[in-house]
PDB file of C-alpha atoms in Angstrom:
ATOM      1  CA  MET A 126       0.000   0.000   0.000  1.00 44.00           C
ATOM      2  CA  THR A 127       1.792   1.532  -1.046  1.00 44.00           C
ATOM      3  CA  ALA A 128       1.866   7.121  -1.201  1.00 43.00           C
ATOM      4  CA  GLY A 129       2.361  10.659  -2.322  1.00 45.00           C
ATOM      5  CA  THR A 130       0.697  13.953  -1.735  1.00 42.00           C
ATOM      6  CA  PRO A 131      -1.875  14.674  -4.442  1.00 42.00           C
ATOM      7  CA  THR A 132      -2.026  18.122  -5.893  1.00 42.00           C
ATOM      8  CA  ALA A 133      -5.327  19.937  -6.192  1.00 42.00           C
ATOM      9  CA  PRO A 134      -6.608  20.042  -9.763  1.00 43.00           C
ATOM     10  CA  ALA A 135      -6.866  23.480 -11.298  1.00 43.00           C
ATOM     11  CA  GLY A 136     -10.389  24.788 -11.744  1.00 41.00           C
ATOM     12  CA  PRO A 137     -11.668  26.917 -14.616  1.00 38.00           C
ATOM     13  CA  ARG A 138      -9.862  29.827 -12.921  1.00 41.00           C
ATOM     14  CA  ALA A 139      -7.328  29.466 -10.152  1.00 40.00           C
ATOM     15  CA  ALA A 140      -8.578  30.524  -6.738  1.00 40.00           C
ATOM     16  CA  THR A 141      -6.628  33.152  -4.818  1.00 40.00           C
ATOM     17  CA  GLY A 142      -6.325  33.815  -1.119  1.00 45.00           C
ATOM     18  CA  GLY A 143      -7.446  30.287  -0.229  1.00 46.00           C
ATOM     19  CA  GLY A 144     -11.003  30.901  -1.415  1.00 48.00           C
ATOM     20  CA  PRO A 145     -13.069  28.725  -3.743  1.00 46.00           C
ATOM     21  CA  ALA A 146     -12.392  28.600  -7.446  1.00 48.00           C
ATOM     22  CA  ALA A 147     -14.358  31.035  -9.577  1.00 46.00           C
ATOM     23  CA  PRO A 148     -17.365  29.567 -11.413  1.00 46.00           C
ATOM     24  CA  PRO A 149     -16.996  28.877 -15.138  1.00 46.00           C
ATOM     25  CA  ALA A 150     -17.987  31.487 -17.669  1.00 48.00           C
ATOM     26  CA  PRO A 151     -21.610  31.227 -18.869  1.00 47.00           C
ATOM     27  CA  ASP A 152     -20.524  29.916 -22.267  1.00 50.00           C
ATOM     28  CA  ALA A 153     -18.166  27.272 -20.838  1.00 46.00           C
ATOM     29  CA  ASP A 154     -18.733  23.736 -22.083  1.00 49.00           C
ATOM     30  CA  PRO A 155     -20.100  21.744 -19.082  1.00 47.00           C
ATOM     31  CA  ARG A 156     -19.283  18.357 -20.621  1.00 48.00           C
ATOM     32  CA  PRO A 157     -16.565  16.293 -18.917  1.00 49.00           C
ATOM     33  CA  VAL A 158     -13.144  15.983 -20.485  1.00 51.00           C
ATOM     34  CA  GLY A 159     -12.452  12.490 -21.814  1.00 57.00           C
ATOM     35  CA  ASP A 160     -14.734   9.484 -21.558  1.00 63.00           C
ATOM     36  CA  GLY A 161     -15.317   9.427 -17.797  1.00 61.00           C
ATOM     37  CA  PRO A 162     -18.585  10.294 -16.082  1.00 64.00           C
ATOM     38  CA  ALA A 163     -19.411  13.892 -15.241  1.00 73.00           C
ATOM     39  CA  LEU A 164     -18.484  15.025 -11.737  1.00 81.00           C
ATOM     40  CA  VAL A 165     -21.402  15.465  -9.363  1.00 78.00           C
ATOM     41  CA  ALA A 166     -21.365  17.760  -6.347  1.00 78.00           C
ATOM     42  CA  ALA A 167     -22.010  16.006  -3.032  1.00 78.00           C
ATOM     43  CA  GLY A 168     -21.811  17.087   0.582  1.00 83.00           C
ATOM     44  CA  PRO A 169     -19.698  15.367   3.262  1.00 91.00           C
ATOM     45  CA  ALA A 170     -20.594  11.719   3.783  1.00 89.00           C
ATOM     46  CA  PRO A 171     -19.237   8.823   5.852  1.00 89.00           C
ATOM     47  CA  LEU A 172     -16.320   6.883   4.441  1.00 91.00           C
ATOM     48  CA  PRO A 173     -17.676   3.947   2.417  1.00 93.00           C
ATOM     49  CA  ARG A 174     -17.784   0.721   4.396  1.00 93.00           C
ATOM     50  CA  GLN A 175     -15.672  -1.002   1.755  1.00 94.00           C
ATOM     51  CA  ARG A 176     -12.705   1.239   2.670  1.00 94.00           C
ATOM     52  CA  ARG A 177     -12.847   0.624   6.407  1.00 94.00           C
ATOM     53  CA  HIS A 178     -10.219  -2.118   6.400  1.00 94.00           C
ATOM     54  CA  THR A 179      -7.762   0.260   4.715  1.00 94.00           C
ATOM     55  CA  GLN A 180      -8.577   3.006   7.221  1.00 93.00           C
ATOM     56  CA  PHE A 181      -8.058   0.640  10.161  1.00 93.00           C
ATOM     57  CA  PHE A 182      -4.862  -0.767   8.660  1.00 92.00           C
ATOM     58  CA  LEU A 183      -3.313   2.676   8.180  1.00 92.00           C
ATOM     59  CA  ALA A 184      -4.062   3.533  11.799  1.00 91.00           C
ATOM     60  CA  THR A 185      -2.163   0.459  13.000  1.00 88.00           C
ATOM     61  CA  VAL A 186       0.990   1.066  10.926  1.00 90.00           C
ATOM     62  CA  ARG A 187       1.563   4.538  12.338  1.00 89.00           C
ATOM     63  CA  GLU A 188       3.867   3.030  14.957  1.00 88.00           C
ATOM     64  CA  PHE A 189       6.203   1.727  12.240  1.00 91.00           C
ATOM     65  CA  SER A 190       9.551   3.441  11.588  1.00 93.00           C
ATOM     66  CA  PRO A 191       9.998   2.806   7.866  1.00 95.00           C
ATOM     67  CA  VAL A 192      13.209   3.302   5.896  1.00 96.00           C
ATOM     68  CA  PHE A 193      13.286   2.860   2.117  1.00 97.00           C
ATOM     69  CA  LEU A 194      15.787   1.192  -0.201  1.00 97.00           C
ATOM     70  CA  ASP A 195      15.653   0.352  -3.899  1.00 97.00           C
ATOM     71  CA  THR A 196      17.602  -1.486  -6.566  1.00 97.00           C
ATOM     72  CA  GLU A 197      17.401  -2.594 -10.198  1.00 97.00           C
ATOM     73  CA  VAL A 198      17.042  -6.240 -11.213  1.00 97.00           C
ATOM     74  CA  ASP A 199      18.069  -7.689 -14.576  1.00 96.00           C
ATOM     75  CA  MET A 200      15.050  -9.862 -15.398  1.00 96.00           C
ATOM     76  CA  THR A 201      16.535 -11.599 -18.451  1.00 95.00           C
ATOM     77  CA  ARG A 202      16.533 -15.077 -16.905  1.00 95.00           C
ATOM     78  CA  VAL A 203      13.141 -14.643 -15.256  1.00 96.00           C
ATOM     79  CA  LEU A 204      11.530 -13.657 -18.556  1.00 96.00           C
ATOM     80  CA  ALA A 205      13.249 -16.521 -20.372  1.00 95.00           C
ATOM     81  CA  HIS A 206      11.894 -18.947 -17.772  1.00 95.00           C
ATOM     82  CA  ARG A 207       8.424 -17.412 -18.070  1.00 95.00           C
ATOM     83  CA  GLU A 208       8.379 -17.777 -21.856  1.00 95.00           C
ATOM     84  CA  ALA A 209       9.639 -21.387 -21.700  1.00 95.00           C
ATOM     85  CA  ALA A 210       6.995 -22.288 -19.110  1.00 94.00           C
ATOM     86  CA  ARG A 211       4.270 -20.642 -21.162  1.00 95.00           C
ATOM     87  CA  ALA A 212       5.316 -22.546 -24.292  1.00 95.00           C
ATOM     88  CA  GLU A 213       5.523 -25.839 -22.414  1.00 94.00           C
ATOM     89  CA  SER A 214       2.480 -25.701 -20.126  1.00 92.00           C
ATOM     90  CA  GLY A 215       0.514 -22.574 -21.045  1.00 92.00           C
ATOM     91  CA  VAL A 216       1.076 -21.039 -17.582  1.00 93.00           C
ATOM     92  CA  ARG A 217       2.209 -17.420 -17.512  1.00 93.00           C
ATOM     93  CA  TYR A 218       3.922 -16.843 -14.193  1.00 96.00           C
ATOM     94  CA  ALA A 219       3.347 -13.415 -12.651  1.00 96.00           C
ATOM     95  CA  THR A 220       6.319 -11.233 -11.809  1.00 96.00           C
ATOM     96  CA  SER A 221       4.972 -11.125  -8.267  1.00 97.00           C
ATOM     97  CA  ALA A 222       5.169 -14.923  -8.062  1.00 97.00           C
ATOM     98  CA  TYR A 223       8.902 -14.808  -8.768  1.00 97.00           C
ATOM     99  CA  VAL A 224       9.398 -12.045  -6.184  1.00 97.00           C
ATOM    100  CA  LEU A 225       7.374 -13.907  -3.556  1.00 98.00           C
ATOM    101  CA  ARG A 226       9.384 -17.059  -4.104  1.00 97.00           C
ATOM    102  CA  ALA A 227      12.784 -15.387  -4.057  1.00 97.00           C
ATOM    103  CA  ALA A 228      11.941 -13.269  -0.995  1.00 98.00           C
ATOM    104  CA  GLY A 229      10.561 -16.289   0.845  1.00 98.00           C
ATOM    105  CA  ARG A 230      13.825 -18.175   0.414  1.00 97.00           C
ATOM    106  CA  VAL A 231      15.927 -15.164   1.396  1.00 98.00           C
ATOM    107  CA  LEU A 232      13.919 -14.256   4.497  1.00 98.00           C
ATOM    108  CA  ALA A 233      14.213 -17.808   5.795  1.00 97.00           C
ATOM    109  CA  ARG A 234      17.917 -16.967   6.202  1.00 97.00           C
ATOM    110  CA  HIS A 235      17.160 -13.656   7.963  1.00 98.00           C
ATOM    111  CA  PRO A 236      14.819 -14.427  10.885  1.00 98.00           C
ATOM    112  CA  ASP A 237      14.928 -10.875  12.289  1.00 98.00           C
ATOM    113  CA  ALA A 238      13.686  -9.508   8.948  1.00 98.00           C
ATOM    114  CA  ASN A 239      10.901 -12.105   9.033  1.00 98.00           C
ATOM    115  CA  ALA A 240       9.825 -11.162  12.568  1.00 97.00           C
ATOM    116  CA  ALA A 241       6.923  -9.022  13.817  1.00 96.00           C
ATOM    117  CA  LEU A 242       6.808  -6.331  16.500  1.00 94.00           C
ATOM    118  CA  ARG A 243       4.077  -5.089  18.788  1.00 91.00           C
ATOM    119  CA  GLY A 244       4.843  -1.564  19.943  1.00 80.00           C
ATOM    120  CA  GLY A 245       4.019   0.283  23.112  1.00 75.00           C
ATOM    121  CA  LEU A 246       5.799   0.821  26.405  1.00 79.00           C
ATOM    122  CA  ARG A 247       6.932  -2.794  26.376  1.00 87.00           C
ATOM    123  CA  THR A 248       7.724  -3.685  22.778  1.00 90.00           C
ATOM    124  CA  ARG A 249       7.467  -7.377  21.976  1.00 94.00           C
ATOM    125  CA  VAL A 250       8.993  -9.250  19.037  1.00 95.00           C
ATOM    126  CA  ALA A 251       7.949 -12.617  17.609  1.00 97.00           C
ATOM    127  CA  HIS A 252       9.986 -14.886  15.336  1.00 97.00           C
ATOM    128  CA  TYR A 253       8.320 -17.496  13.157  1.00 97.00           C
ATOM    129  CA  PRO A 254       9.360 -20.937  11.895  1.00 97.00           C
ATOM    130  CA  PHE A 255       7.787 -20.181   8.505  1.00 98.00           C
ATOM    131  CA  VAL A 256       7.679 -17.437   5.888  1.00 98.00           C
ATOM    132  CA  HIS A 257       4.236 -16.222   4.771  1.00 98.00           C
ATOM    133  CA  GLY A 258       3.981 -13.526   2.095  1.00 98.00           C
ATOM    134  CA  LYS A 259       1.115 -11.090   1.609  1.00 97.00           C
ATOM    135  CA  LEU A 260       0.370  -9.820  -1.896  1.00 97.00           C
ATOM    136  CA  THR A 261      -1.924  -6.839  -2.365  1.00 96.00           C
ATOM    137  CA  LEU A 262      -4.601  -7.041  -5.045  1.00 94.00           C
ATOM    138  CA  ASP A 263      -6.679  -4.482  -6.920  1.00 95.00           C
ATOM    139  CA  LYS A 264     -10.236  -5.846  -6.636  1.00 95.00           C
ATOM    140  CA  VAL A 265     -13.863  -4.712  -6.760  1.00 95.00           C
ATOM    141  CA  LEU A 266     -15.777  -5.562  -3.606  1.00 94.00           C
ATOM    142  CA  ASP A 267     -19.463  -4.755  -3.280  1.00 92.00           C
ATOM    143  CA  GLY A 268     -19.252  -2.402  -6.231  1.00 92.00           C
ATOM    144  CA  ARG A 269     -16.223  -0.414  -5.035  1.00 94.00           C
ATOM    145  CA  ARG A 270     -12.590  -0.651  -6.098  1.00 95.00           C
ATOM    146  CA  VAL A 271     -10.426  -1.543  -3.093  1.00 95.00           C
ATOM    147  CA  VAL A 272      -7.085  -3.049  -2.144  1.00 95.00           C
ATOM    148  CA  LEU A 273      -7.258  -6.536  -0.677  1.00 96.00           C
ATOM    149  CA  GLY A 274      -4.451  -8.787   0.483  1.00 95.00           C
ATOM    150  CA  THR A 275      -3.930 -12.520   0.130  1.00 96.00           C
ATOM    151  CA  VAL A 276      -1.393 -14.426   2.222  1.00 97.00           C
ATOM    152  CA  VAL A 277       0.611 -17.110   0.398  1.00 98.00           C
ATOM    153  CA  PRO A 278       1.824 -19.537   3.075  1.00 98.00           C
ATOM    154  CA  ASN A 279       5.124 -21.357   3.503  1.00 98.00           C
ATOM    155  CA  LEU A 280       7.142 -19.472   0.917  1.00 97.00           C
ATOM    156  CA  HIS A 281      10.319 -20.855   2.427  1.00 96.00           C
ATOM    157  CA  GLU A 282       9.495 -24.219   0.837  1.00 95.00           C
ATOM    158  CA  VAL A 283       6.687 -24.097  -1.770  1.00 96.00           C
ATOM    159  CA  GLY A 284       7.397 -24.101  -5.490  1.00 95.00           C
ATOM    160  CA  LEU A 285       6.649 -21.485  -8.109  1.00 96.00           C
ATOM    161  CA  ALA A 286       3.736 -23.469  -9.541  1.00 96.00           C
ATOM    162  CA  GLU A 287       2.001 -23.581  -6.148  1.00 97.00           C
ATOM    163  CA  ILE A 288       2.474 -19.839  -5.694  1.00 98.00           C
ATOM    164  CA  GLN A 289       1.043 -19.101  -9.136  1.00 97.00           C
ATOM    165  CA  ALA A 290      -1.939 -21.390  -8.529  1.00 97.00           C
ATOM    166  CA  HIS A 291      -2.735 -19.499  -5.316  1.00 97.00           C
ATOM    167  CA  LEU A 292      -2.497 -16.135  -7.085  1.00 97.00           C
ATOM    168  CA  GLU A 293      -4.706 -17.250  -9.973  1.00 96.00           C
ATOM    169  CA  ARG A 294      -7.360 -18.629  -7.627  1.00 97.00           C
ATOM    170  CA  VAL A 295      -7.614 -15.313  -5.797  1.00 96.00           C
ATOM    171  CA  ARG A 296      -7.174 -13.171  -8.904  1.00 95.00           C
ATOM    172  CA  ASP A 297      -9.976 -14.921 -10.797  1.00 95.00           C
ATOM    173  CA  GLY A 298     -12.306 -15.521  -7.837  1.00 95.00           C
ATOM    174  CA  ASP A 299     -15.150 -13.330  -6.636  1.00 95.00           C
ATOM    175  CA  PRO A 300     -14.007 -11.422  -3.502  1.00 95.00           C
ATOM    176  CA  GLN A 301     -17.604 -11.394  -2.300  1.00 95.00           C
ATOM    177  CA  ARG A 302     -17.520 -15.194  -2.078  1.00 95.00           C
ATOM    178  CA  LEU A 303     -13.888 -16.208  -1.598  1.00 96.00           C
ATOM    179  CA  PRO A 304     -13.243 -17.501   1.943  1.00 94.00           C
ATOM    180  CA  ASP A 305      -9.949 -15.558   1.928  1.00 94.00           C
ATOM    181  CA  PHE A 306     -11.882 -12.309   2.395  1.00 95.00           C
ATOM    182  CA  GLU A 307     -14.600 -13.457   4.763  1.00 95.00           C
ATOM    183  CA  GLY A 308     -13.004 -11.525   7.634  1.00 94.00           C
ATOM    184  CA  ILE A 309     -12.941  -8.337   5.568  1.00 95.00           C
ATOM    185  CA  ARG A 310     -16.596  -8.740   4.658  1.00 95.00           C
ATOM    186  CA  ARG A 311     -17.547  -9.216   8.321  1.00 95.00           C
ATOM    187  CA  LEU A 312     -15.505  -6.148   9.206  1.00 94.00           C
ATOM    188  CA  HIS A 313     -17.419  -4.060   6.679  1.00 96.00           C
ATOM    189  CA  ALA A 314     -20.761  -5.320   7.957  1.00 95.00           C
ATOM    190  CA  ALA A 315     -20.021  -4.513  11.616  1.00 96.00           C
ATOM    191  CA  PRO A 316     -20.649  -1.090  13.186  1.00 96.00           C
ATOM    192  CA  TRP A 317     -17.628   1.188  12.766  1.00 94.00           C
ATOM    193  CA  LEU A 318     -16.438   1.074  16.386  1.00 95.00           C
ATOM    194  CA  VAL A 319     -16.910  -2.680  16.650  1.00 96.00           C
ATOM    195  CA  GLY A 320     -14.965  -3.205  13.435  1.00 94.00           C
ATOM    196  CA  ARG A 321     -12.200  -0.878  14.579  1.00 94.00           C
ATOM    197  CA  LEU A 322     -11.792  -2.724  17.886  1.00 95.00           C
ATOM    198  CA  ARG A 323     -11.835  -6.129  16.191  1.00 94.00           C
ATOM    199  CA  PHE A 324      -9.200  -5.065  13.690  1.00 93.00           C
ATOM    200  CA  ARG A 325      -6.957  -3.567  16.343  1.00 92.00           C
ATOM    201  CA  ARG A 326      -7.228  -6.653  18.550  1.00 93.00           C
ATOM    202  CA  ALA A 327      -6.342  -8.957  15.657  1.00 92.00           C
ATOM    203  CA  ALA A 328      -3.477  -6.741  14.450  1.00 91.00           C
ATOM    204  CA  ARG A 329      -1.897  -6.628  17.898  1.00 91.00           C
ATOM    205  CA  SER A 330      -1.865 -10.414  18.189  1.00 94.00           C
ATOM    206  CA  LEU A 331       1.609 -11.586  17.194  1.00 95.00           C
ATOM    207  CA  ALA A 332       0.192 -15.109  16.842  1.00 95.00           C
ATOM    208  CA  LEU A 333      -2.506 -14.033  14.371  1.00 94.00           C
ATOM    209  CA  ARG A 334      -0.587 -11.381  12.470  1.00 94.00           C
ATOM    210  CA  PRO A 335       1.406 -13.599  10.071  1.00 95.00           C
ATOM    211  CA  HIS A 336      -1.848 -15.223   8.957  1.00 94.00           C
ATOM    212  CA  LEU A 337      -3.475 -11.830   8.350  1.00 93.00           C
ATOM    213  CA  THR A 338      -0.634  -9.764   6.890  1.00 94.00           C
ATOM    214  CA  GLY A 339       2.097 -12.331   6.283  1.00 97.00           C
ATOM    215  CA  THR A 340       5.602 -12.138   7.704  1.00 98.00           C
ATOM    216  CA  PHE A 341       6.507  -9.939   4.735  1.00 98.00           C
ATOM    217  CA  ALA A 342       4.552  -8.178   2.016  1.00 97.00           C
ATOM    218  CA  VAL A 343       4.757  -7.607  -1.733  1.00 97.00           C
ATOM    219  CA  THR A 344       2.815  -4.910  -3.518  1.00 95.00           C
ATOM    220  CA  SER A 345       2.944  -4.374  -7.267  1.00 94.00           C
ATOM    221  CA  LEU A 346       1.961  -1.525  -9.558  1.00 93.00           C
ATOM    222  CA  GLY A 347       4.001  -2.842 -12.467  1.00 87.00           C
ATOM    223  CA  HIS A 348       0.896  -3.481 -14.575  1.00 88.00           C
ATOM    224  CA  ARG A 349       0.679   0.302 -15.076  1.00 91.00           C
ATOM    225  CA  ALA A 350       3.215   2.972 -16.028  1.00 92.00           C
ATOM    226  CA  VAL A 351       4.872   2.946 -12.586  1.00 93.00           C
ATOM    227  CA  ASP A 352       8.632   2.480 -12.500  1.00 91.00           C
ATOM    228  CA  SER A 353       9.095   2.345  -8.721  1.00 89.00           C
ATOM    229  CA  PHE A 354       7.379   3.215  -5.464  1.00 90.00           C
ATOM    230  CA  GLN A 355       7.665   2.583  -1.730  1.00 90.00           C
ATOM    231  CA  SER A 356       5.055   1.016   0.508  1.00 91.00           C
ATOM    232  CA  VAL A 357       4.543   0.007   4.140  1.00 93.00           C
ATOM    233  CA  GLY A 358       2.687  -3.295   4.185  1.00 91.00           C
ATOM    234  CA  GLY A 359       2.307  -3.790   7.927  1.00 92.00           C
ATOM    235  CA  THR A 360       5.292  -6.161   8.063  1.00 96.00           C
ATOM    236  CA  THR A 361       8.971  -5.725   8.933  1.00 97.00           C
ATOM    237  CA  THR A 362       9.818  -5.886   5.219  1.00 97.00           C
ATOM    238  CA  THR A 363       7.709  -4.851   2.237  1.00 97.00           C
ATOM    239  CA  PHE A 364       8.778  -5.150  -1.399  1.00 98.00           C
ATOM    240  CA  GLY A 365       7.456  -2.743  -4.034  1.00 96.00           C
ATOM    241  CA  VAL A 366       7.386  -4.081  -7.602  1.00 97.00           C
ATOM    242  CA  GLY A 367       7.428  -1.674 -10.535  1.00 95.00           C
ATOM    243  CA  ARG A 368       7.176  -2.390 -14.242  1.00 95.00           C
ATOM    244  CA  VAL A 369       9.819  -4.193 -16.301  1.00 96.00           C
ATOM    245  CA  LEU A 370      11.263  -2.033 -19.076  1.00 95.00           C
ATOM    246  CA  PRO A 371      14.197  -2.294 -21.489  1.00 94.00           C
ATOM    247  CA  ARG A 372      17.032  -0.275 -19.939  1.00 94.00           C
ATOM    248  CA  ALA A 373      20.714   0.271 -20.531  1.00 91.00           C
ATOM    249  CA  VAL A 374      22.985  -2.045 -18.525  1.00 89.00           C
ATOM    250  CA  VAL A 375      26.707  -2.732 -18.507  1.00 87.00           C
ATOM    251  CA  ARG A 376      27.844  -6.338 -19.001  1.00 86.00           C
ATOM    252  CA  ASP A 377      31.538  -7.177 -19.008  1.00 87.00           C
ATOM    253  CA  GLY A 378      32.323  -3.535 -19.640  1.00 90.00           C
ATOM    254  CA  GLU A 379      30.002  -3.312 -22.639  1.00 90.00           C
ATOM    255  CA  LEU A 380      26.761  -1.366 -22.933  1.00 92.00           C
ATOM    256  CA  ALA A 381      23.713  -3.547 -23.518  1.00 91.00           C
ATOM    257  CA  VAL A 382      19.928  -3.406 -23.258  1.00 95.00           C
ATOM    258  CA  ALA A 383      18.125  -5.689 -20.809  1.00 95.00           C
ATOM    259  CA  PRO A 384      14.665  -5.990 -19.231  1.00 97.00           C
ATOM    260  CA  VAL A 385      15.041  -4.294 -15.853  1.00 97.00           C
ATOM    261  CA  LEU A 386      12.740  -4.318 -12.836  1.00 96.00           C
ATOM    262  CA  ARG A 387      12.948  -1.588 -10.214  1.00 96.00           C
ATOM    263  CA  LEU A 388      12.457  -3.253  -6.853  1.00 97.00           C
ATOM    264  CA  SER A 389      12.051  -1.336  -3.596  1.00 97.00           C
ATOM    265  CA  LEU A 390      12.228  -2.457   0.000  1.00 97.00           C
ATOM    266  CA  SER A 391      10.777  -0.684   3.019  1.00 97.00           C
ATOM    267  CA  PHE A 392      11.823  -1.987   6.411  1.00 97.00           C
ATOM    268  CA  ASP A 393      10.819  -1.251   9.973  1.00 96.00           C
ATOM    269  CA  HIS A 394      13.910   0.241  11.616  1.00 96.00           C
ATOM    270  CA  ARG A 395      12.691  -0.907  15.025  1.00 95.00           C
ATOM    271  CA  ALA A 396      13.236  -4.532  13.962  1.00 96.00           C
ATOM    272  CA  ILE A 397      16.353  -4.439  11.778  1.00 97.00           C
ATOM    273  CA  ASP A 398      19.041  -2.000  10.694  1.00 97.00           C
ATOM    274  CA  GLY A 399      19.953  -0.784   7.239  1.00 97.00           C
ATOM    275  CA  ALA A 400      22.874  -3.177   6.773  1.00 98.00           C
ATOM    276  CA  GLN A 401      20.697  -6.261   7.184  1.00 98.00           C
ATOM    277  CA  ALA A 402      17.930  -4.744   5.056  1.00 98.00           C
ATOM    278  CA  ALA A 403      20.519  -4.100   2.337  1.00 98.00           C
ATOM    279  CA  ASP A 404      21.587  -7.743   2.578  1.00 98.00           C
ATOM    280  CA  VAL A 405      17.985  -8.875   2.134  1.00 98.00           C
ATOM    281  CA  LEU A 406      17.345  -6.667  -0.886  1.00 98.00           C
ATOM    282  CA  THR A 407      20.650  -7.626  -2.510  1.00 98.00           C
ATOM    283  CA  GLU A 408      20.040 -11.338  -1.997  1.00 98.00           C
ATOM    284  CA  VAL A 409      16.534 -11.099  -3.481  1.00 98.00           C
ATOM    285  CA  LYS A 410      17.981  -9.223  -6.474  1.00 97.00           C
ATOM    286  CA  GLU A 411      20.649 -11.890  -6.946  1.00 97.00           C
ATOM    287  CA  ALA A 412      18.109 -14.705  -6.614  1.00 97.00           C
ATOM    288  CA  LEU A 413      15.938 -13.169  -9.327  1.00 97.00           C
ATOM    289  CA  GLU A 414      18.876 -12.539 -11.633  1.00 96.00           C
ATOM    290  CA  ARG A 415      20.068 -16.151 -11.243  1.00 93.00           C
ATOM    291  CA  ASN A 416      16.507 -17.462 -11.340  1.00 80.00           C
ATOM    292  CA  ASP A 417      17.917 -20.598  -9.766  1.00 74.00           C
ATOM    293  CA  LEU A 418      14.643 -22.295  -8.872  1.00 57.00           C
ATOM    294  CA  GLU A 419      16.372 -25.081  -7.023  1.00 48.00           C
ATOM    295  CA  ARG A 420      18.499 -22.997  -4.691  1.00 44.00           C
ATOM    296  CA  THR A 421      16.954 -19.513  -4.230  1.00 40.00           C
TER     297      THR A 421
END
């Protein structure tokens, strides 16, 4: 889940002194620009129920102390593997599946980066004997576009095909019926205060948290024209996946063009320091560039 500060769109005439924008001239064309629907004026209203889980989540991650790193990954071998698999079996592996798999293997070697903290006067830390990865999804739930998360379990040991099967099941399923999102649906149906208390209680449970948010998170905007971004996914480490584009690289002292992914990592500085976070990001980069599916 990636955040910036939006700028206010300019009106027909720019407002001055902090006042409202001037109304359009009488002969102004009232039709909307482009193919979207016309804007309709509406007074203040409660936040839609479908966005409550995001509101509650953002309240819980305020105690995090995020620091951001990024790198570039040569995806030549990953794309070659994807094309070979597609020709052989018809399966097109998602970029996120490769990242989840590589990060799962790496984090199994870095238990502190796979841990979870509960803040407060007496901070507690939990380490886990498994690696679960959360992937955020752009879905429509009850008629509204929202971000949902699915947790792929046991990434320290499962294969790429199992990861892809999980992603396809959730990607193609109806979020209003999938059991993965039953808790979210109940949260939306509850009164606001009840939902807020339930979410906070679950988020503070170090036993429940890896099953709700994973032990690490991956969020991707690479399906759009986004090169890189940073996100805080409610876990000690969160990977941000941008798009893959042909870029200039240097190989053996020679300039070449390769498909390059910009990969970011945000980490909670309360749990680990920058040196270990740099190790994690570098090892994930190297695992993807090798695409050694037996060892990464």
